[in-house]
Amino acid sequence: YSLELQRQWQSRALTEPYEPGSTFKIITAAIALEEKLISENTGFSCPGYVVQSGHRISCWKAGGHGGQTFLQALKNSCNPAFVAVSQRIGTKIFREYFENFGLTTRTGIDLGGEASGVYHTEENFHELELAIAAFGQRFKITPLQMIRAVSAVANGGTRCEPTAIVSATDADGNELPMPENECASVLDENIANTTA
């Protein structure tokens, strides 16, 4: 009974790592663009599959997307294009960014029961693992880790640590001071720059 009660109240965004799949292409794209390995107009060809380390990796679209720019490949969610992007990035840079996006550690949110992700060891991270990781498969992270990573892309590279507590009061109803939230000011600034 207590186990079922605990499951009922747990937040799957914190407790259940999953393979992010194509949503992870946001992160791969950010890495390649930040490192200036591609531009929006870099050309890619998709015949419907690519062979990496002797393994056939298919595109979701039978027959492929043909010739496309990187921006089109992102819009098309094209796996072969992202395999090609991952080859430009390489295992070392990809792992560094994966860590810098906070995907190898818990977020430290002020809630209990947060799980860790499951990722390749450095010794087991080769070209095939890189190719498949580029489109979010064969590793697991929590939804909250993914939200934090995508937020860093949206915040111009500033990684914000999530919090569940926005305000707190004491027994008399007086509002307690909360820690400074650097992300709120970054988000406000980004919104102002976008609308200006």
Coordinates of N, CA and C in Angstrom, one line a residue:
Y1 N 0.8 -1.2 0.0 CA 0.0 0.0 0.0 C 0.9 1.3 0.0
S2 N 1.9 1.3 0.9 CA 2.7 2.5 1.0 C 3.5 2.7 -0.3
L3 N 3.9 1.6 -1.0 CA 4.6 1.7 -2.3 C 3.7 2.3 -3.3
E4 N 2.5 1.9 -3.4 CA 1.5 2.4 -4.4 C 1.2 3.9 -4.1
L5 N 1.1 4.2 -2.8 CA 0.8 5.6 -2.4 C 2.0 6.5 -2.8
Q6 N 3.2 6.0 -2.6 CA 4.4 6.7 -3.0 C 4.4 6.9 -4.5
R7 N 4.1 5.9 -5.3 CA 4.0 6.0 -6.8 C 3.0 7.0 -7.2
Q8 N 1.9 7.1 -6.5 CA 0.8 8.0 -6.9 C 1.2 9.5 -6.7
W9 N 2.1 9.7 -5.8 CA 2.5 11.1 -5.5 C 3.8 11.5 -6.2
Q10 N 4.5 10.5 -6.8 CA 5.8 10.9 -7.4 C 5.6 11.6 -8.7
S11 N 6.6 12.5 -9.0 CA 6.5 13.2 -10.3 C 7.4 12.5 -11.3
R12 N 6.8 12.0 -12.4 CA 7.6 11.2 -13.4 C 8.6 12.1 -14.0
A13 N 8.4 13.4 -14.1 CA 9.4 14.3 -14.6 C 10.7 14.3 -13.9
L14 N 10.6 13.8 -12.6 CA 11.8 13.7 -11.8 C 12.3 12.3 -11.6
T15 N 11.4 11.4 -11.7 CA 11.8 10.0 -11.2 C 11.9 9.0 -12.3
E16 N 11.5 9.3 -13.6 CA 11.6 8.3 -14.6 C 12.4 8.7 -15.8
P17 N 13.6 8.3 -15.9 CA 14.5 8.6 -17.1 C 13.9 8.0 -18.3
Y18 N 14.0 8.6 -19.4 CA 13.5 8.2 -20.7 C 14.5 8.5 -21.8
E19 N 14.3 7.9 -23.0 CA 15.0 8.3 -24.2 C 14.3 9.5 -24.8
P20 N 15.0 10.7 -24.9 CA 14.3 11.9 -25.3 C 14.0 11.9 -26.8
G21 N 14.6 11.1 -27.6 CA 14.3 11.0 -29.0 C 14.6 12.3 -29.8
S22 N 13.8 12.6 -30.7 CA 14.1 13.7 -31.6 C 14.0 15.1 -31.0
T23 N 13.4 15.2 -29.8 CA 13.5 16.5 -29.1 C 14.9 16.8 -28.8
F24 N 15.8 15.8 -28.7 CA 17.2 16.1 -28.4 C 17.9 16.7 -29.5
K25 N 17.4 16.7 -30.7 CA 18.0 17.3 -31.8 C 18.2 18.8 -31.6
I26 N 17.4 19.4 -30.7 CA 17.6 20.8 -30.3 C 19.0 21.0 -29.7
I27 N 19.4 20.0 -28.9 CA 20.7 20.1 -28.2 C 21.9 19.9 -29.2
T28 N 21.7 18.8 -30.1 CA 22.7 18.6 -31.1 C 22.9 19.8 -32.0
A29 N 21.8 20.4 -32.4 CA 21.9 21.5 -33.3 C 22.6 22.7 -32.6
A30 N 22.3 22.9 -31.3 CA 22.9 24.0 -30.6 C 24.4 23.8 -30.5
I31 N 24.9 22.5 -30.3 CA 26.3 22.2 -30.2 C 27.0 22.6 -31.5
A32 N 26.4 22.1 -32.6 CA 27.0 22.3 -33.9 C 27.0 23.7 -34.3
L33 N 26.0 24.5 -34.0 CA 25.9 25.9 -34.4 C 26.9 26.7 -33.5
E34 N 26.9 26.4 -32.2 CA 27.8 27.1 -31.3 C 29.3 26.9 -31.7
E35 N 29.6 25.7 -32.1 CA 31.0 25.4 -32.5 C 31.3 25.8 -34.0
K36 N 30.3 26.4 -34.6 CA 30.4 26.9 -36.0 C 30.8 25.8 -37.0
L37 N 30.3 24.6 -36.7 CA 30.6 23.4 -37.6 C 29.6 23.4 -38.7
I38 N 28.5 24.0 -38.6 CA 27.4 24.1 -39.6 C 26.8 25.5 -39.5
S39 N 26.0 25.9 -40.6 CA 25.2 27.0 -40.5 C 23.8 26.6 -40.9
E40 N 22.9 27.5 -40.9 CA 21.5 27.2 -41.2 C 21.4 26.6 -42.6
N41 N 22.3 27.1 -43.5 CA 22.3 26.7 -44.9 C 23.2 25.6 -45.3
T42 N 23.9 25.0 -44.4 CA 24.8 23.9 -44.7 C 23.9 22.8 -45.4
G43 N 24.4 22.2 -46.5 CA 23.6 21.2 -47.2 C 23.9 19.8 -46.7
F44 N 22.8 19.0 -46.7 CA 22.8 17.6 -46.4 C 22.0 16.8 -47.4
S45 N 22.4 15.5 -47.5 CA 21.6 14.7 -48.4 C 21.1 13.5 -47.6
C46 N 19.8 13.2 -47.8 CA 19.2 12.1 -47.1 C 18.5 11.1 -48.1
P47 N 19.2 10.0 -48.3 CA 18.6 8.9 -49.2 C 17.6 8.0 -48.5
G48 N 17.4 8.3 -47.2 CA 16.5 7.5 -46.4 C 17.1 6.7 -45.3
Y49 N 18.5 6.6 -45.4 CA 19.2 5.9 -44.4 C 20.7 6.3 -44.5
V50 N 21.5 5.9 -43.5 CA 22.9 6.1 -43.5 C 23.5 4.9 -42.8
V51 N 24.7 4.5 -43.2 CA 25.4 3.4 -42.6 C 26.5 4.0 -41.7
Q52 N 26.5 3.6 -40.5 CA 27.5 4.1 -39.5 C 28.1 2.9 -38.8
S53 N 29.4 2.7 -38.9 CA 30.0 1.6 -38.2 C 29.4 0.3 -38.5
G54 N 29.0 0.1 -39.7 CA 28.4 -1.2 -40.2 C 26.9 -1.3 -39.8
H55 N 26.3 -0.3 -39.3 CA 24.9 -0.4 -38.9 C 24.1 0.6 -39.7
R56 N 22.9 0.1 -40.2 CA 22.0 1.0 -41.0 C 21.1 1.8 -40.1
I57 N 21.2 3.1 -40.2 CA 20.3 4.0 -39.4 C 19.3 4.6 -40.4
S58 N 18.1 4.4 -40.1 CA 17.0 4.8 -41.1 C 16.5 6.2 -40.7
C59 N 16.0 6.9 -41.7 CA 15.2 8.1 -41.5 C 13.7 7.6 -41.4
W60 N 12.9 8.4 -40.7 CA 11.5 8.1 -40.5 C 10.8 8.1 -41.9
K61 N 11.3 8.9 -42.8 CA 10.6 9.0 -44.1 C 11.2 8.0 -45.1
A62 N 10.4 7.1 -45.6 CA 10.9 6.1 -46.6 C 11.3 6.9 -47.8
G63 N 12.5 6.5 -48.3 CA 13.0 7.2 -49.5 C 13.8 8.5 -49.1
G64 N 13.7 8.9 -47.9 CA 14.5 10.1 -47.4 C 13.9 11.4 -47.8
H65 N 14.7 12.5 -47.5 CA 14.3 13.8 -47.8 C 15.1 14.4 -48.9
G66 N 16.0 13.7 -49.5 CA 16.8 14.2 -50.6 C 17.8 15.3 -50.1
G67 N 18.1 16.3 -51.0 CA 18.9 17.4 -50.6 C 18.1 18.4 -49.7
Q68 N 18.8 18.9 -48.7 CA 18.1 19.8 -47.8 C 19.2 20.6 -47.1
T69 N 18.8 21.8 -46.6 CA 19.7 22.6 -45.8 C 19.6 22.1 -44.3
F70 N 20.5 22.6 -43.5 CA 20.4 22.1 -42.1 C 19.1 22.6 -41.5
L71 N 18.6 23.8 -41.8 CA 17.4 24.3 -41.2 C 16.2 23.3 -41.7
Q72 N 16.2 22.9 -42.9 CA 15.2 22.0 -43.4 C 15.3 20.6 -42.7
A73 N 16.6 20.2 -42.5 CA 16.8 18.9 -41.8 C 16.3 18.9 -40.4
L74 N 16.4 20.1 -39.7 CA 15.9 20.2 -38.4 C 14.4 20.2 -38.4
K75 N 13.8 20.9 -39.4 CA 12.4 20.9 -39.5 C 11.8 19.5 -39.9
N76 N 12.6 18.8 -40.7 CA 12.2 17.5 -41.2 C 12.5 16.4 -40.1
S77 N 13.2 16.7 -39.1 CA 13.6 15.8 -38.0 C 14.3 14.6 -38.7
C78 N 15.3 14.9 -39.5 CA 16.0 13.9 -40.3 C 17.2 13.3 -39.6
N79 N 17.0 12.0 -39.3 CA 18.1 11.3 -38.6 C 19.4 11.2 -39.4
P80 N 19.4 10.9 -40.7 CA 20.7 10.8 -41.4 C 21.4 12.2 -41.4
A81 N 20.7 13.3 -41.5 CA 21.4 14.6 -41.4 C 22.0 14.8 -40.1
F82 N 21.3 14.3 -39.0 CA 21.9 14.5 -37.7 C 23.1 13.6 -37.4
V83 N 23.1 12.4 -38.0 CA 24.2 11.5 -38.0 C 25.4 12.3 -38.6
A84 N 25.2 12.9 -39.7 CA 26.3 13.7 -40.4 C 26.7 14.8 -39.5
V85 N 25.8 15.5 -38.8 CA 26.2 16.6 -37.9 C 27.0 16.0 -36.8
S86 N 26.6 14.9 -36.3 CA 27.4 14.3 -35.1 C 28.8 14.0 -35.5
Q87 N 29.0 13.6 -36.8 CA 30.4 13.3 -37.2 C 31.2 14.6 -37.2
R88 N 30.6 15.7 -37.5 CA 31.4 16.9 -37.5 C 31.7 17.3 -36.0
I89 N 30.8 17.0 -35.1 CA 31.0 17.4 -33.7 C 32.1 16.5 -33.1
G90 N 32.0 15.2 -33.3 CA 32.9 14.3 -32.7 C 32.6 13.9 -31.2
T91 N 33.1 12.8 -30.8 CA 32.7 12.3 -29.5 C 33.2 13.2 -28.3
K92 N 34.3 13.7 -28.4 CA 34.9 14.5 -27.3 C 34.1 15.8 -27.1
I93 N 33.8 16.6 -28.1 CA 33.0 17.8 -28.0 C 31.6 17.5 -27.5
F94 N 31.0 16.4 -28.2 CA 29.6 16.1 -27.8 C 29.5 15.8 -26.3
R95 N 30.4 15.0 -25.8 CA 30.4 14.6 -24.4 C 30.6 15.8 -23.5
E96 N 31.5 16.7 -23.9 CA 31.7 18.0 -23.1 C 30.4 18.8 -23.0
Y97 N 29.7 19.0 -24.1 CA 28.5 19.7 -24.1 C 27.4 19.0 -23.4
F98 N 27.3 17.7 -23.5 CA 26.3 16.9 -22.8 C 26.4 17.1 -21.3
E99 N 27.7 17.1 -20.9 CA 27.9 17.4 -19.4 C 27.6 18.9 -19.1
N100 N 28.0 19.8 -19.9 CA 27.8 21.2 -19.7 C 26.3 21.6 -19.7
F101 N 25.5 20.9 -20.5 CA 24.1 21.1 -20.4 C 23.4 20.5 -19.2
G102 N 24.2 19.9 -18.3 CA 23.7 19.3 -17.1 C 23.0 18.0 -17.2
L103 N 23.3 17.2 -18.3 CA 22.6 16.0 -18.5 C 23.3 14.8 -17.9
T104 N 24.4 15.0 -17.2 CA 25.0 13.9 -16.4 C 24.8 14.0 -14.9
T105 N 24.1 15.0 -14.5 CA 23.9 15.2 -13.1 C 22.4 15.5 -12.8
R106 N 22.0 15.2 -11.6 CA 20.6 15.6 -11.2 C 20.5 17.1 -11.2
T107 N 19.3 17.7 -11.4 CA 19.2 19.1 -11.4 C 19.3 19.7 -10.0
G108 N 19.0 18.9 -9.0 CA 19.1 19.5 -7.6 C 17.8 20.2 -7.2
I109 N 16.7 20.0 -8.0 CA 15.5 20.7 -7.7 C 15.1 20.4 -6.2
D110 N 14.4 21.4 -5.6 CA 14.0 21.3 -4.3 C 12.7 20.3 -4.1
L111 N 12.8 19.2 -4.6 CA 11.8 18.1 -4.5 C 12.5 16.8 -4.3
G112 N 11.9 15.9 -3.6 CA 12.6 14.6 -3.3 C 12.4 13.6 -4.4
G113 N 13.3 12.6 -4.5 CA 13.1 11.5 -5.4 C 13.7 11.6 -6.8
E114 N 14.5 12.7 -7.0 CA 15.0 12.9 -8.3 C 16.0 11.8 -8.8
A115 N 15.7 11.2 -9.9 CA 16.6 10.2 -10.5 C 17.7 10.7 -11.3
S116 N 18.7 9.9 -11.6 CA 19.8 10.2 -12.4 C 19.6 9.7 -13.8
G117 N 20.2 10.2 -14.8 CA 20.1 9.7 -16.2 C 21.1 8.5 -16.3
V118 N 21.0 7.9 -17.5 CA 21.9 6.7 -17.8 C 22.6 7.1 -19.1
Y119 N 23.9 7.2 -19.1 CA 24.7 7.6 -20.2 C 25.9 6.7 -20.4
H120 N 26.4 6.8 -21.6 CA 27.6 6.0 -22.0 C 28.8 6.4 -21.2
T121 N 29.6 5.4 -20.8 CA 30.9 5.8 -20.2 C 31.8 6.3 -21.4
E122 N 32.8 7.0 -21.0 CA 33.8 7.6 -22.1 C 34.4 6.4 -22.9
E123 N 34.7 5.3 -22.2 CA 35.3 4.2 -22.9 C 34.4 3.5 -23.9
N124 N 33.1 3.6 -23.7 CA 32.1 3.0 -24.6 C 31.4 3.9 -25.5
F125 N 31.9 5.1 -25.6 CA 31.2 6.1 -26.5 C 32.0 6.3 -27.7
H126 N 31.6 5.6 -28.8 CA 32.3 5.6 -30.1 C 31.4 6.2 -31.1
E127 N 31.8 6.1 -32.4 CA 31.1 6.8 -33.5 C 29.7 6.3 -33.6
L128 N 29.4 5.0 -33.4 CA 28.0 4.5 -33.5 C 27.1 5.1 -32.4
E129 N 27.7 5.1 -31.2 CA 26.9 5.6 -30.0 C 26.7 7.1 -30.2
L130 N 27.7 7.8 -30.7 CA 27.5 9.3 -31.0 C 26.4 9.5 -32.1
A131 N 26.5 8.7 -33.1 CA 25.5 8.9 -34.2 C 24.1 8.7 -33.7
I132 N 23.8 7.8 -32.9 CA 22.5 7.5 -32.3 C 22.1 8.5 -31.2
A133 N 23.1 8.9 -30.4 CA 22.8 9.9 -29.4 C 22.4 11.2 -30.0
A134 N 22.9 11.5 -31.2 CA 22.6 12.8 -31.9 C 21.1 13.0 -32.1
F135 N 20.4 11.9 -32.2 CA 18.9 12.1 -32.3 C 18.2 11.5 -31.1
G136 N 18.9 11.4 -29.9 CA 18.3 11.2 -28.6 C 17.9 9.8 -28.3
Q137 N 18.7 8.8 -28.8 CA 18.4 7.4 -28.5 C 19.6 6.8 -27.8
R138 N 19.4 5.7 -27.1 CA 20.3 4.8 -26.4 C 21.0 5.5 -25.2
F139 N 20.3 6.5 -24.7 CA 20.7 7.0 -23.4 C 19.4 7.5 -22.7
K140 N 19.4 7.7 -21.4 CA 18.2 8.1 -20.7 C 18.5 9.3 -19.8
I141 N 17.6 10.3 -19.8 CA 17.7 11.4 -19.0 C 16.3 11.6 -18.4
T142 N 16.1 12.4 -17.4 CA 14.8 12.7 -16.9 C 14.2 13.9 -17.7
P143 N 12.9 13.9 -17.8 CA 12.2 15.1 -18.5 C 12.7 16.4 -17.9
L144 N 12.9 16.5 -16.6 CA 13.4 17.7 -16.0 C 14.8 18.1 -16.5
Q145 N 15.7 17.1 -16.6 CA 17.0 17.4 -17.2 C 16.9 17.9 -18.6
M146 N 16.0 17.4 -19.4 CA 15.8 17.8 -20.8 C 15.2 19.2 -20.8
I147 N 14.3 19.5 -19.9 CA 13.7 20.9 -19.8 C 14.8 21.9 -19.5
R148 N 15.7 21.5 -18.5 CA 16.8 22.4 -18.1 C 17.7 22.7 -19.3
A149 N 18.0 21.6 -20.1 CA 18.9 21.8 -21.2 C 18.3 22.6 -22.3
V150 N 17.1 22.4 -22.7 CA 16.4 23.2 -23.7 C 16.3 24.6 -23.2
S151 N 16.0 24.8 -22.0 CA 16.0 26.2 -21.4 C 17.3 26.9 -21.6
A152 N 18.4 26.2 -21.4 CA 19.7 26.8 -21.6 C 19.9 27.3 -23.1
V153 N 19.3 26.5 -24.0 CA 19.4 27.0 -25.4 C 18.6 28.2 -25.6
A154 N 17.4 28.2 -25.0 CA 16.5 29.4 -25.1 C 17.0 30.6 -24.4
N155 N 17.8 30.4 -23.4 CA 18.4 31.5 -22.5 C 19.7 31.9 -23.0
G156 N 20.0 31.6 -24.3 CA 21.3 32.1 -24.8 C 22.5 31.5 -24.2
G157 N 22.4 30.2 -23.7 CA 23.5 29.5 -23.1 C 23.6 29.5 -21.6
T158 N 22.7 30.3 -21.0 CA 22.7 30.3 -19.5 C 21.9 29.2 -19.0
R159 N 22.5 28.3 -18.3 CA 21.8 27.1 -17.7 C 21.2 27.5 -16.3
C160 N 20.0 27.4 -16.2 CA 19.2 27.7 -15.0 C 18.9 26.5 -14.2
E161 N 19.0 26.6 -12.9 CA 18.7 25.5 -12.0 C 17.2 25.6 -11.6
P162 N 16.5 24.6 -11.9 CA 15.0 24.6 -11.6 C 14.7 24.7 -10.1
T163 N 13.6 25.3 -9.8 CA 13.1 25.3 -8.4 C 11.6 25.1 -8.5
A164 N 11.1 24.5 -7.5 CA 9.6 24.3 -7.4 C 9.0 25.3 -6.5
I165 N 9.8 25.9 -5.7 CA 9.3 26.9 -4.7 C 9.4 28.3 -5.2
V166 N 8.3 29.0 -5.4 CA 8.4 30.3 -5.9 C 8.3 31.3 -4.7
S167 N 7.5 31.0 -3.7 CA 7.5 31.8 -2.5 C 7.1 30.9 -1.3
A168 N 7.5 31.5 -0.1 CA 7.2 30.7 1.1 C 6.8 31.7 2.2
T169 N 6.0 31.3 3.1 CA 5.6 32.1 4.2 C 5.9 31.4 5.5
D170 N 6.0 32.2 6.6 CA 6.2 31.6 7.9 C 4.9 31.4 8.5
A171 N 4.9 30.9 9.8 CA 3.6 30.5 10.5 C 2.7 31.7 10.6
D172 N 3.2 32.9 10.6 CA 2.4 34.1 10.8 C 1.9 34.7 9.4
G173 N 2.3 34.1 8.3 CA 1.9 34.5 7.0 C 2.8 35.5 6.4
N174 N 3.9 35.8 7.0 CA 4.9 36.7 6.4 C 5.7 36.0 5.3
E175 N 5.9 36.7 4.2 CA 6.6 36.1 3.1 C 8.1 36.1 3.5
L176 N 8.7 34.9 3.2 CA 10.1 34.7 3.5 C 10.9 35.1 2.3
P177 N 12.2 35.6 2.5 CA 13.0 35.9 1.4 C 13.4 34.7 0.6
M178 N 13.4 34.7 -0.7 CA 13.8 33.6 -1.5 C 15.2 33.9 -2.1
P179 N 15.9 32.8 -2.5 CA 17.2 33.0 -3.1 C 17.0 33.8 -4.4
E180 N 18.1 34.5 -4.8 CA 18.1 35.3 -6.0 C 17.9 34.3 -7.2
N181 N 17.0 34.6 -8.2 CA 16.9 33.7 -9.3 C 17.4 34.4 -10.5
E182 N 18.7 34.1 -10.9 CA 19.4 34.7 -12.0 C 18.6 34.4 -13.3
C183 N 17.9 33.3 -13.4 CA 17.3 33.0 -14.6 C 16.1 33.8 -15.0
A184 N 15.4 34.3 -14.0 CA 14.3 35.2 -14.2 C 14.7 36.5 -14.9
S185 N 15.9 37.0 -14.5 CA 16.4 38.2 -15.2 C 16.9 37.9 -16.6
V186 N 17.5 36.8 -16.8 CA 17.9 36.4 -18.2 C 16.8 36.2 -19.1
L187 N 15.7 35.5 -18.6 CA 14.5 35.3 -19.4 C 13.8 36.6 -19.7
D188 N 13.7 37.5 -18.7 CA 13.1 38.8 -19.0 C 13.9 39.6 -20.1
E189 N 15.2 39.5 -20.0 CA 16.1 40.2 -20.9 C 15.9 39.7 -22.3
N190 N 15.9 38.3 -22.4 CA 15.7 37.7 -23.7 C 14.3 38.0 -24.4
I191 N 13.3 38.0 -23.5 CA 12.0 38.4 -24.0 C 12.0 39.8 -24.5
A192 N 12.6 40.7 -23.8 CA 12.6 42.1 -24.2 C 13.4 42.3 -25.5
N193 N 14.5 41.6 -25.6 CA 15.3 41.7 -26.9 C 14.5 41.1 -28.1
T194 N 13.7 40.1 -27.8 CA 12.9 39.5 -28.9 C 11.8 40.4 -29.4
T195 N 11.1 41.1 -28.4 CA 10.0 41.9 -28.8 C 10.4 43.3 -29.2
A196 N 11.7 43.7 -29.0 CA 12.1 45.0 -29.3 C 12.3 45.2 -30.8

